[in-house]
Amino acid sequence: MPLDFEALSDWDFEEIRQTLTQRDTILYALGLGFGEDPTDKKELAFVYEDGLKAVPSMAVTMGYPGFWLRNPRTGVNWQKVLHGEQWLDIYKPLPVNANIIGRSKIDFISDKGEGKGAVIYQSRDIIDADTGDKLARVAMSAFCRGDGGFGGENRPGPKPARLPDRDPDHICDIETLPRQALIYRLSGDMNPLHADPDVARSVGFDRPILHGLATYGLAARAILKSVLDYDSARLVGLDVRFSAPVYPGETVRFEIWEEGGEARFRASIPARDVLVLNNGAARFA
């Protein structure tokens, strides 16, 4: 069954309602390694209820509709889907507990051609159910490697951020735990690829990989630490392109350039000489 362009374009997402608690907020931060030094009060603020702050990247877990591309009605070969890019705009500092509404939609679908795949662009508004305020907009691209050539238009996506041609202003190494994915998955993404060695081997990995959005969250942590002195209210946008997976237990190196009112960044695994995030952009209030 080929990709069903009409069905996807008109996909009716269920409105997701979520009760966000302080425990959820703390668990998300722990899944990114915050609190590594429990005496560091600046990191403790993200994992301790007294004066608790939300990590801005937590927005990507809020109102999440699940891995809906696995639905047979899409016609997508879901085993060949890769997370391509992630974008985030934050309009108000995220609450640490709230009633949340997530409203998702398909923005457009780009046909790269037979044998070249297709890209699905989707977005989600994150709304405070009690006040009606829009808190954030989350967007992503899904690269469907096995679904090109359905006769659609080859539309370009958003232009990726360019990195400066100079040495970075900051280098931030973050060491992940061997059990990092087992913690992060408790924030909503229960894909067995990140927990079950047999599932990981069945799709070509030596062992379970870290969630792409966990690596994305590490980028937020690196920016907060290196540039913003942990002032989470100043981080109002975070965009990135995924290049390769991280294995739990690896050290991720972030190279960060300050560029006026924002930062540009990329991330790599020095031990394997592999780029894992590229064309990163963080925007500041």
mmCIF file of C-alpha atoms in Angstrom:
data_model
loop_
_atom_site.group_PDB
_atom_site.id
_atom_site.type_symbol
_atom_site.label_atom_id
_atom_site.label_comp_id
_atom_site.label_asym_id
_atom_site.label_seq_id
_atom_site.Cartn_x
_atom_site.Cartn_y
_atom_site.Cartn_z
ATOM 1 C CA MET A 1 0.000 0.000 0.000
ATOM 2 C CA PRO A 2 1.639 3.318 -1.057
ATOM 3 C CA LEU A 3 1.624 6.505 0.976
ATOM 4 C CA ASP A 4 -1.921 7.909 0.928
ATOM 5 C CA PHE A 5 -1.417 11.600 0.174
ATOM 6 C CA GLU A 6 -5.089 12.537 0.533
ATOM 7 C CA ALA A 7 -5.518 10.691 3.825
ATOM 8 C CA LEU A 8 -2.368 12.242 5.262
ATOM 9 C CA SER A 9 -3.143 15.767 4.078
ATOM 10 C CA ASP A 10 -6.576 15.630 5.755
ATOM 11 C CA TRP A 11 -5.462 13.638 8.799
ATOM 12 C CA ASP A 12 -7.803 14.314 11.717
ATOM 13 C CA PHE A 13 -5.693 14.416 14.854
ATOM 14 C CA GLU A 14 -7.441 13.875 18.135
ATOM 15 C CA GLU A 15 -7.058 16.798 20.519
ATOM 16 C CA ILE A 16 -4.716 15.619 23.276
ATOM 17 C CA ARG A 17 -5.427 16.686 26.842
ATOM 18 C CA GLN A 18 -2.702 16.212 29.401
ATOM 19 C CA THR A 19 -2.375 16.934 33.095
ATOM 20 C CA LEU A 20 1.185 18.113 33.627
ATOM 21 C CA THR A 21 2.513 17.668 37.172
ATOM 22 C CA GLN A 22 5.667 18.732 38.968
ATOM 23 C CA ARG A 23 6.688 15.082 38.892
ATOM 24 C CA ASP A 24 6.492 15.091 35.066
ATOM 25 C CA THR A 25 8.590 18.262 34.927
ATOM 26 C CA ILE A 26 11.250 16.805 37.222
ATOM 27 C CA LEU A 27 11.284 13.447 35.422
ATOM 28 C CA TYR A 28 11.842 15.145 32.063
ATOM 29 C CA ALA A 29 14.841 17.056 33.429
ATOM 30 C CA LEU A 30 16.282 13.911 35.004
ATOM 31 C CA GLY A 31 15.963 12.223 31.607
ATOM 32 C CA LEU A 32 18.354 14.884 30.275
ATOM 33 C CA GLY A 33 20.837 14.449 33.112
ATOM 34 C CA PHE A 34 20.010 17.596 35.072
ATOM 35 C CA GLY A 35 21.119 17.242 38.682
ATOM 36 C CA GLU A 36 24.310 15.430 37.682
ATOM 37 C CA ASP A 37 25.929 17.458 40.457
ATOM 38 C CA PRO A 38 23.201 17.576 43.128
ATOM 39 C CA THR A 39 25.000 20.446 44.897
ATOM 40 C CA ASP A 40 24.776 22.698 41.808
ATOM 41 C CA LYS A 41 21.836 24.923 42.720
ATOM 42 C CA LYS A 42 21.384 26.178 39.163
ATOM 43 C CA GLU A 43 20.724 22.665 37.841
ATOM 44 C CA LEU A 44 18.886 21.658 41.011
ATOM 45 C CA ALA A 45 16.221 24.237 40.141
ATOM 46 C CA PHE A 46 15.041 21.911 37.325
ATOM 47 C CA VAL A 47 14.785 18.765 39.481
ATOM 48 C CA TYR A 48 13.668 20.018 42.910
ATOM 49 C CA GLU A 49 10.155 21.157 43.693
ATOM 50 C CA ASP A 50 11.230 24.157 45.798
ATOM 51 C CA GLY A 51 11.452 26.869 43.120
ATOM 52 C CA LEU A 52 11.063 24.362 40.296
ATOM 53 C CA LYS A 53 11.589 25.550 36.687
ATOM 54 C CA ALA A 54 10.698 23.728 33.471
ATOM 55 C CA VAL A 55 13.341 22.977 30.851
ATOM 56 C CA PRO A 56 12.045 24.851 27.757
ATOM 57 C CA SER A 57 12.548 21.843 25.459
ATOM 58 C CA MET A 58 9.972 19.939 27.522
ATOM 59 C CA ALA A 59 7.388 21.487 25.185
ATOM 60 C CA VAL A 60 8.162 18.749 22.628
ATOM 61 C CA THR A 61 6.687 16.134 25.005
ATOM 62 C CA MET A 62 3.482 18.089 25.749
ATOM 63 C CA GLY A 63 0.218 17.164 24.029
ATOM 64 C CA TYR A 64 2.109 14.492 22.095
ATOM 65 C CA PRO A 65 -0.145 12.527 19.681
ATOM 66 C CA GLY A 66 2.049 9.405 19.696
ATOM 67 C CA PHE A 67 3.628 7.612 16.740
ATOM 68 C CA TRP A 68 0.543 8.021 14.570
ATOM 69 C CA LEU A 69 2.416 7.199 11.307
ATOM 70 C CA ARG A 70 2.241 3.568 12.382
ATOM 71 C CA ASN A 71 -1.495 3.649 11.561
ATOM 72 C CA PRO A 72 -2.016 1.472 8.420
ATOM 73 C CA ARG A 73 -4.360 4.096 6.933
ATOM 74 C CA THR A 74 -1.393 6.400 6.305
ATOM 75 C CA GLY A 75 0.156 3.934 3.866
ATOM 76 C CA VAL A 76 3.571 4.922 5.256
ATOM 77 C CA ASN A 77 6.318 2.327 5.617
ATOM 78 C CA TRP A 78 6.784 3.305 9.263
ATOM 79 C CA GLN A 79 9.847 1.087 9.797
ATOM 80 C CA LYS A 80 11.745 3.395 7.428
ATOM 81 C CA VAL A 81 10.690 6.697 9.012
ATOM 82 C CA LEU A 82 13.434 8.948 10.403
ATOM 83 C CA HIS A 83 13.075 12.088 12.498
ATOM 84 C CA GLY A 84 14.578 14.735 10.216
ATOM 85 C CA GLU A 85 14.267 18.141 11.872
ATOM 86 C CA GLN A 86 12.716 19.752 14.942
ATOM 87 C CA TRP A 87 11.557 23.318 15.507
ATOM 88 C CA LEU A 88 10.249 25.009 18.646
ATOM 89 C CA ASP A 89 8.865 28.473 19.392
ATOM 90 C CA ILE A 90 7.991 29.310 22.989
ATOM 91 C CA TYR A 91 5.554 32.152 23.629
ATOM 92 C CA LYS A 92 5.376 31.968 27.432
ATOM 93 C CA PRO A 93 7.617 30.275 30.013
ATOM 94 C CA LEU A 94 6.402 26.712 30.408
ATOM 95 C CA PRO A 95 4.471 25.920 33.584
ATOM 96 C CA VAL A 96 5.674 23.159 35.905
ATOM 97 C CA ASN A 97 2.117 21.943 36.432
ATOM 98 C CA ALA A 98 -0.908 22.682 34.269
ATOM 99 C CA ASN A 99 -3.732 21.267 32.198
ATOM 100 C CA ILE A 100 -2.429 21.112 28.640
ATOM 101 C CA ILE A 101 -4.069 20.800 25.228
ATOM 102 C CA GLY A 102 -2.128 19.659 22.183
ATOM 103 C CA ARG A 103 -3.583 20.383 18.713
ATOM 104 C CA SER A 104 -1.651 18.806 15.840
ATOM 105 C CA LYS A 105 -1.951 19.239 12.093
ATOM 106 C CA ILE A 106 -0.194 18.359 8.857
ATOM 107 C CA ASP A 107 1.455 21.412 7.311
ATOM 108 C CA PHE A 108 2.497 19.873 3.990
ATOM 109 C CA ILE A 109 4.042 16.795 2.387
ATOM 110 C CA SER A 110 6.993 16.924 0.016
ATOM 111 C CA ASP A 111 7.558 14.194 -2.577
ATOM 112 C CA LYS A 112 11.294 13.812 -3.214
ATOM 113 C CA GLY A 113 10.712 11.264 -5.978
ATOM 114 C CA GLU A 114 10.798 7.521 -6.580
ATOM 115 C CA GLY A 115 13.532 5.955 -4.485
ATOM 116 C CA LYS A 116 14.252 9.296 -2.763
ATOM 117 C CA GLY A 117 11.524 9.293 -0.135
ATOM 118 C CA ALA A 118 8.979 11.823 1.100
ATOM 119 C CA VAL A 119 8.991 14.357 3.938
ATOM 120 C CA ILE A 120 5.971 15.003 6.142
ATOM 121 C CA TYR A 121 5.916 18.367 7.930
ATOM 122 C CA GLN A 122 3.629 18.593 10.949
ATOM 123 C CA SER A 123 3.111 21.033 13.806
ATOM 124 C CA ARG A 124 1.389 21.204 17.170
ATOM 125 C CA ASP A 125 0.083 24.085 19.256
ATOM 126 C CA ILE A 126 0.565 23.709 23.024
ATOM 127 C CA ILE A 127 -2.223 25.479 24.905
ATOM 128 C CA ASP A 128 -2.892 26.083 28.592
ATOM 129 C CA ALA A 129 -6.390 24.607 28.975
ATOM 130 C CA ASP A 130 -7.251 26.807 31.975
ATOM 131 C CA THR A 131 -6.263 30.182 30.518
ATOM 132 C CA GLY A 132 -6.472 29.503 26.776
ATOM 133 C CA ASP A 133 -2.969 30.915 26.338
ATOM 134 C CA LYS A 134 -0.820 29.443 23.580
ATOM 135 C CA LEU A 135 2.390 28.384 25.298
ATOM 136 C CA ALA A 136 4.393 27.061 22.375
ATOM 137 C CA ARG A 137 4.431 25.749 18.832
ATOM 138 C CA VAL A 138 6.251 22.493 18.126
ATOM 139 C CA ALA A 139 7.030 21.405 14.561
ATOM 140 C CA MET A 140 8.948 18.531 13.010
ATOM 141 C CA SER A 141 9.727 16.760 9.774
ATOM 142 C CA ALA A 142 9.491 13.004 9.286
ATOM 143 C CA PHE A 143 11.626 11.591 6.484
ATOM 144 C CA CYS A 144 9.774 8.610 5.012
ATOM 145 C CA ARG A 145 12.590 6.807 3.191
ATOM 146 C CA GLY A 146 10.335 4.235 1.517
ATOM 147 C CA ASP A 147 7.496 6.449 0.303
ATOM 148 C CA GLY A 148 8.656 8.781 -2.475
ATOM 149 C CA GLY A 149 7.206 8.921 -5.966
ATOM 150 C CA PHE A 150 3.508 9.191 -5.121
ATOM 151 C CA GLY A 151 3.009 12.090 -7.533
ATOM 152 C CA GLY A 152 3.135 14.977 -5.109
ATOM 153 C CA GLU A 153 4.970 18.297 -5.261
ATOM 154 C CA ASN A 154 8.618 18.488 -4.210
ATOM 155 C CA ARG A 155 8.291 21.403 -1.799
ATOM 156 C CA PRO A 156 11.300 22.734 0.121
ATOM 157 C CA GLY A 157 11.180 22.874 3.903
ATOM 158 C CA PRO A 158 12.402 25.690 6.148
ATOM 159 C CA LYS A 159 15.953 26.786 5.388
ATOM 160 C CA PRO A 160 18.388 25.340 7.955
ATOM 161 C CA ALA A 161 20.481 27.670 10.085
ATOM 162 C CA ARG A 162 24.017 28.275 8.850
ATOM 163 C CA LEU A 163 26.928 27.795 11.236
ATOM 164 C CA PRO A 164 29.669 30.455 11.413
ATOM 165 C CA ASP A 165 32.995 29.755 9.717
ATOM 166 C CA ARG A 166 35.101 30.293 12.836
ATOM 167 C CA ASP A 167 36.024 28.558 16.051
ATOM 168 C CA PRO A 168 33.093 28.092 18.451
ATOM 169 C CA ASP A 169 32.671 30.402 21.430
ATOM 170 C CA HIS A 170 31.810 27.525 23.733
ATOM 171 C CA ILE A 171 32.419 23.798 23.864
ATOM 172 C CA CYS A 172 30.164 21.856 26.225
ATOM 173 C CA ASP A 173 30.611 18.123 26.825
ATOM 174 C CA ILE A 174 27.649 16.255 28.312
ATOM 175 C CA GLU A 175 28.142 12.688 29.450
ATOM 176 C CA THR A 176 25.036 10.522 29.113
ATOM 177 C CA LEU A 177 24.240 7.574 31.360
ATOM 178 C CA PRO A 178 24.005 3.992 30.073
ATOM 179 C CA ARG A 179 20.410 4.024 31.380
ATOM 180 C CA GLN A 180 19.585 7.487 29.964
ATOM 181 C CA ALA A 181 17.030 6.223 27.417
ATOM 182 C CA LEU A 182 15.275 4.144 30.086
ATOM 183 C CA ILE A 183 14.703 7.314 32.080
ATOM 184 C CA TYR A 184 13.809 9.583 29.160
ATOM 185 C CA ARG A 185 11.193 7.175 27.770
ATOM 186 C CA LEU A 186 9.112 7.761 30.923
ATOM 187 C CA SER A 187 8.341 11.229 29.536
ATOM 188 C CA GLY A 188 6.081 9.655 26.915
ATOM 189 C CA ASP A 189 8.023 8.006 24.078
ATOM 190 C CA MET A 190 7.832 4.294 24.870
ATOM 191 C CA ASN A 191 9.237 3.084 21.535
ATOM 192 C CA PRO A 192 10.975 -0.250 22.312
ATOM 193 C CA LEU A 193 13.845 0.767 20.019
ATOM 194 C CA HIS A 194 15.153 2.732 23.000
ATOM 195 C CA ALA A 195 14.849 -0.085 25.544
ATOM 196 C CA ASP A 196 14.824 -3.555 23.972
ATOM 197 C CA PRO A 197 18.168 -4.854 22.603
ATOM 198 C CA ASP A 198 16.393 -7.362 20.341
ATOM 199 C CA VAL A 199 14.274 -4.633 18.733
ATOM 200 C CA ALA A 200 17.349 -2.431 18.274
ATOM 201 C CA ARG A 201 19.287 -5.232 16.582
ATOM 202 C CA SER A 202 16.339 -6.035 14.305
ATOM 203 C CA VAL A 203 16.641 -2.572 12.708
ATOM 204 C CA GLY A 204 20.422 -2.518 12.473
ATOM 205 C CA PHE A 205 21.651 -1.028 15.757
ATOM 206 C CA ASP A 206 24.093 -2.758 18.093
ATOM 207 C CA ARG A 207 22.012 -1.797 21.116
ATOM 208 C CA PRO A 208 19.127 0.565 22.023
ATOM 209 C CA ILE A 209 19.714 4.163 20.947
ATOM 210 C CA LEU A 210 18.899 7.377 22.743
ATOM 211 C CA HIS A 211 15.714 9.147 21.671
ATOM 212 C CA GLY A 212 16.360 11.885 19.134
ATOM 213 C CA LEU A 213 14.342 14.263 21.278
ATOM 214 C CA ALA A 214 16.518 13.388 24.268
ATOM 215 C CA THR A 215 19.557 14.496 22.265
ATOM 216 C CA TYR A 216 17.539 17.603 21.365
ATOM 217 C CA GLY A 217 16.921 18.192 25.074
ATOM 218 C CA LEU A 218 20.645 17.873 25.722
ATOM 219 C CA ALA A 219 21.083 20.775 23.293
ATOM 220 C CA ALA A 220 18.761 22.883 25.447
ATOM 221 C CA ARG A 221 20.779 21.898 28.518
ATOM 222 C CA ALA A 222 24.065 22.837 26.798
ATOM 223 C CA ILE A 223 22.683 26.235 25.726
ATOM 224 C CA LEU A 224 21.291 26.965 29.193
ATOM 225 C CA LYS A 225 24.601 26.052 30.807
ATOM 226 C CA SER A 226 27.028 27.654 28.356
ATOM 227 C CA VAL A 227 25.203 30.807 27.229
ATOM 228 C CA LEU A 228 22.229 31.661 29.432
ATOM 229 C CA ASP A 229 23.504 30.888 32.949
ATOM 230 C CA TYR A 230 20.426 28.620 33.328
ATOM 231 C CA ASP A 231 17.940 31.479 32.790
ATOM 232 C CA SER A 232 15.290 29.268 31.164
ATOM 233 C CA ALA A 233 12.868 32.141 30.515
ATOM 234 C CA ARG A 234 15.305 33.551 27.932
ATOM 235 C CA LEU A 235 15.309 30.453 25.702
ATOM 236 C CA VAL A 236 12.355 31.013 23.357
ATOM 237 C CA GLY A 237 13.280 28.957 20.298
ATOM 238 C CA LEU A 238 15.269 25.831 19.477
ATOM 239 C CA ASP A 239 15.689 24.354 15.983
ATOM 240 C CA VAL A 240 17.878 21.455 14.883
ATOM 241 C CA ARG A 241 18.554 18.905 12.165
ATOM 242 C CA PHE A 242 19.194 15.301 13.229
ATOM 243 C CA SER A 243 22.224 13.607 11.667
ATOM 244 C CA ALA A 244 22.884 10.354 13.577
ATOM 245 C CA PRO A 245 21.771 8.606 16.777
ATOM 246 C CA VAL A 246 23.491 8.711 20.160
ATOM 247 C CA TYR A 247 24.076 5.563 22.198
ATOM 248 C CA PRO A 248 23.347 5.915 25.934
ATOM 249 C CA GLY A 249 26.600 6.202 27.835
ATOM 250 C CA GLU A 250 28.333 8.302 25.183
ATOM 251 C CA THR A 251 29.679 11.818 25.708
ATOM 252 C CA VAL A 252 28.052 14.411 23.454
ATOM 253 C CA ARG A 253 30.113 17.458 22.533
ATOM 254 C CA PHE A 254 28.300 20.697 21.700
ATOM 255 C CA GLU A 255 30.053 23.436 19.740
ATOM 256 C CA ILE A 256 28.224 26.729 20.246
ATOM 257 C CA TRP A 257 28.562 30.086 18.495
ATOM 258 C CA GLU A 258 26.950 33.249 19.908
ATOM 259 C CA GLU A 259 25.352 35.277 17.115
ATOM 260 C CA GLY A 260 23.655 38.433 18.372
ATOM 261 C CA GLY A 261 20.321 37.514 19.927
ATOM 262 C CA GLU A 262 20.740 33.819 19.319
ATOM 263 C CA ALA A 263 23.228 30.961 19.224
ATOM 264 C CA ARG A 264 24.149 28.444 16.552
ATOM 265 C CA PHE A 265 25.339 24.965 17.435
ATOM 266 C CA ARG A 266 26.098 21.406 16.411
ATOM 267 C CA ALA A 267 26.773 18.235 18.378
ATOM 268 C CA SER A 268 29.051 15.259 17.854
ATOM 269 C CA ILE A 269 30.351 12.096 19.505
ATOM 270 C CA PRO A 270 34.134 12.597 19.686
ATOM 271 C CA ALA A 271 34.773 8.924 20.455
ATOM 272 C CA ARG A 272 33.202 7.899 17.125
ATOM 273 C CA ASP A 273 33.890 11.115 15.177
ATOM 274 C CA VAL A 274 30.191 11.286 14.257
ATOM 275 C CA LEU A 275 28.006 14.371 13.907
ATOM 276 C CA VAL A 276 24.640 13.807 15.634
ATOM 277 C CA LEU A 277 22.993 17.261 15.464
ATOM 278 C CA ASN A 278 23.611 19.955 12.873
ATOM 279 C CA ASN A 279 22.393 23.421 11.831
ATOM 280 C CA GLY A 280 21.197 24.157 15.353
ATOM 281 C CA ALA A 281 19.714 27.545 16.261
ATOM 282 C CA ALA A 282 18.666 28.781 19.694
ATOM 283 C CA ARG A 283 16.737 32.054 19.982
ATOM 284 C CA PHE A 284 16.754 34.272 23.057
ATOM 285 C CA ALA A 285 14.317 36.718 24.597
#
